[in-house]
């Protein structure tokens, strides 16, 4: 069996102390395999962003282990964590955060150039992703000339540009109308299956969550299976 792309075991994360102590995760476990899309559905304040930040190595747990493609991260120093995050994790936010002065293509090329990919190869990869997400005809448009759904599909292409093994998304369709949300979610799903990434997607949209491979929620500091 190959190693799961994302594995959390016994993860504790709390904030503050004394009377202000907030226990968010207590011995939480979660495994996401290659090509698997897991929806995370939980009320506001339950700890969805915390869980995503931990999976994306943006925050560290107080105890427990987070493994990315079999690599344990708890003992890594800041530089090694950042390096591992850049090479293995792609993040999609509710708001696209595309660079306004650059075209759709350039926005997807940029993270690859930063990672040391050559211009020609980066452009080819960007076009492949824009094509997969159905926005290739918009390659030379700037973000302001694109619809919300197009902008978000380009943000997904950007997150996937460097072949991340783990894709994390925080309300990726939260800003879109239902029909466009559908389109963007399906595009994201296709991408994950195509690239064999492991995906954890926080969403309030139950219709979309039902189309994930499985649904989890947060209860009593644990990540538990959920049905809607
Ligand atoms: P969600 O994304 O599900 O809305 P969060 O992960 O943002 O939930 O927050 C979970 C809990 O942790 C909340 O009670 C929140 O107030 C608390 N929390 C989150 N980040 C911090 C922080 N940096 N300092 C103190 N408390 C925090």
Short mmCIF file of C-alpha atoms and ligand atoms in Angstrom, two decimals:
data_model
loop_
_atom_site.label_atom_id
_atom_site.label_comp_id
_atom_site.label_asym_id
_atom_site.label_seq_id
_atom_site.Cartn_x
_atom_site.Cartn_y
_atom_site.Cartn_z
CA UNK A 1 0.00 0.00 0.00
CA UNK A 2 1.34 3.45 -0.83
CA UNK A 3 1.46 6.03 1.96
CA UNK A 4 -1.64 8.19 2.45
CA UNK A 5 -1.04 11.69 1.18
CA UNK A 6 -2.32 13.25 4.37
CA UNK A 7 -2.42 11.70 7.82
CA UNK A 8 -3.14 13.27 11.20
CA UNK A 9 -2.73 11.15 14.30
CA UNK A 10 -3.49 12.17 17.86
CA UNK A 11 -3.48 15.88 17.01
CA UNK A 12 -4.09 18.32 19.86
CA UNK A 13 -4.58 22.03 19.23
CA UNK A 14 -5.79 24.51 21.78
CA UNK A 15 -5.61 28.27 22.04
CA UNK A 16 -5.11 30.44 25.11
CA UNK A 17 -4.90 29.17 28.69
CA UNK A 18 -6.71 29.20 32.02
CA UNK A 19 -10.20 30.64 31.75
CA UNK A 20 -9.58 31.55 28.13
CA UNK A 21 -8.55 28.06 27.06
CA UNK A 22 -10.25 26.94 23.85
CA UNK A 23 -9.76 23.25 23.06
CA UNK A 24 -10.24 22.84 19.33
CA UNK A 25 -8.74 19.42 18.56
CA UNK A 26 -8.08 16.67 21.09
CA UNK A 27 -6.40 13.54 19.77
CA UNK A 28 -7.87 14.05 16.29
CA UNK A 29 -7.13 11.49 13.57
CA UNK A 30 -7.70 11.87 9.84
CA UNK A 31 -6.38 10.08 6.77
CA UNK A 32 -6.93 11.24 3.21
CA UNK A 33 -5.71 9.03 0.36
CA UNK A 34 -4.50 9.98 -3.10
CA UNK A 35 -7.42 11.00 -5.35
CA UNK A 36 -9.81 11.24 -2.41
CA UNK A 37 -11.97 14.30 -1.82
CA UNK A 38 -13.16 14.74 1.76
CA UNK A 39 -15.70 17.42 2.65
CA UNK A 40 -15.41 19.07 6.07
CA UNK A 41 -18.77 20.32 7.31
CA UNK A 42 -19.07 21.87 10.78
CA UNK A 43 -20.64 24.96 12.36
CA UNK A 44 -18.75 28.22 12.49
CA UNK A 45 -16.21 28.22 15.34
CA UNK A 46 -15.94 24.41 15.39
CA UNK A 47 -12.35 24.48 14.16
CA UNK A 48 -12.46 24.04 10.37
CA UNK A 49 -9.88 26.73 9.64
CA UNK A 50 -7.67 25.43 12.44
CA UNK A 51 -7.78 21.92 10.95
CA UNK A 52 -6.99 23.21 7.46
CA UNK A 53 -4.11 25.35 8.76
CA UNK A 54 -2.68 22.34 10.60
CA UNK A 55 -2.96 20.14 7.49
CA UNK A 56 -1.32 22.89 5.43
CA UNK A 57 1.55 23.20 7.94
CA UNK A 58 0.63 26.84 8.55
CA UNK A 59 0.12 26.06 12.24
CA UNK A 60 1.64 23.39 14.47
CA UNK A 61 -0.26 21.16 16.88
CA UNK A 62 0.71 21.13 20.58
CA UNK A 63 1.06 17.37 20.19
CA UNK A 64 0.37 14.63 17.68
CA UNK A 65 1.74 14.01 14.21
CA UNK A 66 0.88 15.33 10.76
CA UNK A 67 2.35 13.35 7.89
CA UNK A 68 2.41 14.50 4.29
CA UNK A 69 3.04 11.59 1.90
CA UNK A 70 4.54 9.63 4.77
CA UNK A 71 6.85 12.41 5.93
CA UNK A 72 6.33 13.25 9.63
CA UNK A 73 6.39 17.01 10.24
CA UNK A 74 6.40 17.42 14.03
CA UNK A 75 10.19 17.63 14.30
CA UNK A 76 10.80 19.82 11.29
CA UNK A 77 12.25 23.30 11.75
CA UNK A 78 10.56 26.37 10.23
CA UNK A 79 12.55 26.31 7.01
CA UNK A 80 11.98 22.63 6.35
CA UNK A 81 8.26 23.02 7.09
CA UNK A 82 7.97 25.93 4.70
CA UNK A 83 9.88 24.01 2.05
CA UNK A 84 7.66 20.93 2.48
CA UNK A 85 4.51 23.09 2.42
CA UNK A 86 5.57 24.82 -0.80
CA UNK A 87 6.38 21.58 -2.56
CA UNK A 88 3.42 19.49 -1.42
CA UNK A 89 0.42 21.65 -0.45
CA UNK A 90 -1.95 23.75 -2.59
CA UNK A 91 -4.41 26.13 -0.92
CA UNK A 92 -7.68 27.55 -2.31
CA UNK A 93 -9.38 30.34 -0.37
CA UNK A 94 -12.93 31.70 -0.41
CA UNK A 95 -11.69 34.82 -2.17
CA UNK A 96 -9.41 34.10 -5.09
CA UNK A 97 -6.48 36.42 -4.19
CA UNK A 98 -5.32 36.46 -7.82
CA UNK A 99 -2.78 39.16 -8.68
CA UNK A 100 -4.85 41.82 -10.49
CA UNK A 101 -2.11 43.13 -12.78
CA UNK A 102 -1.33 39.70 -14.24
CA UNK A 103 -3.30 37.56 -16.70
CA UNK A 104 -4.94 34.27 -15.74
CA UNK A 105 -2.06 32.39 -17.37
CA UNK A 106 0.59 34.47 -15.58
CA UNK A 107 -1.13 33.89 -12.24
CA UNK A 108 -0.75 30.13 -12.76
CA UNK A 109 2.79 30.41 -14.16
CA UNK A 110 4.10 32.53 -11.26
CA UNK A 111 4.23 29.94 -8.45
CA UNK A 112 6.01 27.57 -10.82
CA UNK A 113 8.71 30.14 -11.67
CA UNK A 114 9.19 30.70 -7.93
CA UNK A 115 9.64 26.92 -7.57
CA UNK A 116 12.33 26.98 -10.28
CA UNK A 117 10.34 25.66 -13.26
CA UNK A 118 11.37 27.07 -16.66
CA UNK A 119 9.05 29.57 -18.34
CA UNK A 120 8.06 27.30 -21.27
CA UNK A 121 7.31 24.30 -19.09
CA UNK A 122 5.42 26.51 -16.62
CA UNK A 123 3.26 27.93 -19.41
CA UNK A 124 2.52 24.44 -20.74
CA UNK A 125 1.50 23.24 -17.27
CA UNK A 126 -0.64 26.37 -16.73
CA UNK A 127 -2.44 25.83 -20.05
CA UNK A 128 -3.02 22.17 -19.22
CA UNK A 129 -4.66 23.17 -15.94
CA UNK A 130 -6.72 26.02 -17.41
CA UNK A 131 -7.91 23.58 -20.05
CA UNK A 132 -8.81 20.92 -17.46
CA UNK A 133 -10.78 23.52 -15.51
CA UNK A 134 -12.54 24.81 -18.63
CA UNK A 135 -11.03 28.31 -18.57
CA UNK A 136 -8.36 28.02 -21.28
CA UNK A 137 -10.15 30.62 -23.47
CA UNK A 138 -9.63 33.14 -20.64
CA UNK A 139 -5.85 32.62 -20.40
CA UNK A 140 -4.94 36.15 -21.48
CA UNK A 141 -7.60 37.92 -19.40
CA UNK A 142 -6.87 39.78 -16.18
CA UNK A 143 -8.88 38.82 -13.07
CA UNK A 144 -11.10 41.94 -13.29
CA UNK A 145 -12.26 40.80 -16.75
CA UNK A 146 -13.42 37.41 -15.43
CA UNK A 147 -16.58 36.18 -13.71
CA UNK A 148 -16.42 35.01 -10.08
CA UNK A 149 -16.57 31.36 -11.17
CA UNK A 150 -13.78 31.86 -13.70
CA UNK A 151 -11.63 33.65 -11.13
CA UNK A 152 -12.10 30.80 -8.69
CA UNK A 153 -11.22 28.15 -11.29
CA UNK A 154 -8.02 30.05 -12.03
CA UNK A 155 -7.26 30.18 -8.30
CA UNK A 156 -7.70 26.38 -8.26
CA UNK A 157 -5.33 26.05 -11.24
CA UNK A 158 -2.80 28.20 -9.38
CA UNK A 159 -3.10 26.04 -6.24
CA UNK A 160 -2.49 22.93 -8.37
CA UNK A 161 0.35 24.37 -10.46
CA UNK A 162 3.24 22.72 -8.63
CA UNK A 163 1.61 19.25 -8.48
CA UNK A 164 0.64 19.41 -4.78
CA UNK A 165 -0.02 16.06 -3.13
CA UNK A 166 -2.52 17.74 -0.79
CA UNK A 167 -5.14 20.33 -1.79
CA UNK A 168 -6.87 22.27 0.97
CA UNK A 169 -9.81 24.56 0.33
CA UNK A 170 -11.61 26.85 2.75
CA UNK A 171 -15.12 27.58 1.44
CA UNK A 172 -13.94 27.63 -2.18
CA UNK A 173 -17.46 28.28 -3.48
CA UNK A 174 -18.65 30.42 -0.55
CA UNK A 175 -18.68 33.52 -2.66
CA UNK A 176 -20.51 32.10 -5.70
CA UNK A 177 -24.13 31.56 -6.79
CA UNK A 178 -25.43 27.95 -6.64
CA UNK A 179 -25.03 27.18 -10.34
CA UNK A 180 -21.49 28.53 -10.47
CA UNK A 181 -20.64 26.76 -7.19
CA UNK A 182 -21.65 23.51 -8.86
CA UNK A 183 -19.43 24.14 -11.85
CA UNK A 184 -16.43 25.11 -9.73
CA UNK A 185 -16.86 22.14 -7.38
CA UNK A 186 -17.07 19.69 -10.29
CA UNK A 187 -13.96 21.25 -11.83
CA UNK A 188 -12.13 20.90 -8.52
CA UNK A 189 -13.23 17.27 -8.22
CA UNK A 190 -12.08 16.46 -11.76
CA UNK A 191 -8.74 18.05 -11.01
CA UNK A 192 -8.25 16.04 -7.81
CA UNK A 193 -9.10 12.75 -9.54
CA UNK A 194 -6.91 13.63 -12.51
CA UNK A 195 -3.89 14.66 -10.45
CA UNK A 196 -4.29 12.06 -7.70
CA UNK A 197 -4.08 14.68 -4.96
CA UNK A 198 -5.71 14.28 -1.54
CA UNK A 199 -8.26 17.01 -0.87
CA UNK A 200 -9.90 18.38 2.24
CA UNK A 201 -12.59 20.94 1.47
CA UNK A 202 -14.40 22.96 4.13
CA UNK A 203 -17.84 23.91 2.90
CA UNK A 204 -21.25 25.00 4.20
CA UNK A 205 -22.85 23.80 1.00
CA UNK A 206 -24.51 20.46 1.80
CA UNK A 207 -25.36 19.66 -1.83
CA UNK A 208 -21.69 19.87 -2.75
CA UNK A 209 -20.51 18.05 0.38
CA UNK A 210 -22.72 15.09 -0.59
CA UNK A 211 -20.77 14.80 -3.83
CA UNK A 212 -17.46 14.35 -2.02
CA UNK A 213 -16.08 10.82 -1.47
CA UNK A 214 -16.92 11.20 2.21
CA UNK A 215 -17.93 13.82 4.73
CA UNK A 216 -16.34 14.51 8.11
CA UNK A 217 -17.20 16.90 10.92
CA UNK A 218 -15.61 18.03 14.19
CA UNK A 219 -17.08 16.75 17.43
CA UNK A 220 -15.59 16.75 20.93
CA UNK A 221 -12.18 17.63 19.52
CA UNK A 222 -12.23 14.71 17.07
CA UNK A 223 -12.65 14.43 13.31
CA UNK A 224 -15.61 12.06 12.87
CA UNK A 225 -17.58 10.66 9.90
CA UNK A 226 -20.72 12.63 9.06
CA UNK A 227 -23.81 12.15 6.93
CA UNK A 228 -26.09 14.87 5.62
P1 LIG B 1 -14.12 27.65 12.02
O1 LIG B 1 -13.15 27.77 10.89
O2 LIG B 1 -14.83 26.33 12.07
O3 LIG B 1 -15.09 28.80 12.08
P2 LIG B 1 -11.79 28.21 13.69
O4 LIG B 1 -10.84 27.12 13.41
O5 LIG B 1 -11.55 29.53 13.05
O6 LIG B 1 -13.30 27.70 13.41
O7 LIG B 1 -11.84 28.44 15.28
C1 LIG B 1 -12.09 27.41 16.24
C2 LIG B 1 -12.05 27.97 17.65
O8 LIG B 1 -10.74 28.38 17.99
C3 LIG B 1 -12.93 29.20 17.81
O9 LIG B 1 -13.52 29.14 19.10
C4 LIG B 1 -11.95 30.35 17.74
O10 LIG B 1 -12.40 31.46 18.48
C5 LIG B 1 -10.70 29.75 18.32
N1 LIG B 1 -9.47 30.32 17.71
C6 LIG B 1 -9.10 30.20 16.43
N2 LIG B 1 -7.89 30.83 16.22
C7 LIG B 1 -7.55 31.37 17.41
C8 LIG B 1 -6.42 32.14 17.87
N3 LIG B 1 -5.42 32.46 17.04
N4 LIG B 1 -6.39 32.52 19.16
C9 LIG B 1 -7.38 32.17 20.02
N5 LIG B 1 -8.47 31.45 19.65
C10 LIG B 1 -8.55 31.04 18.38
#
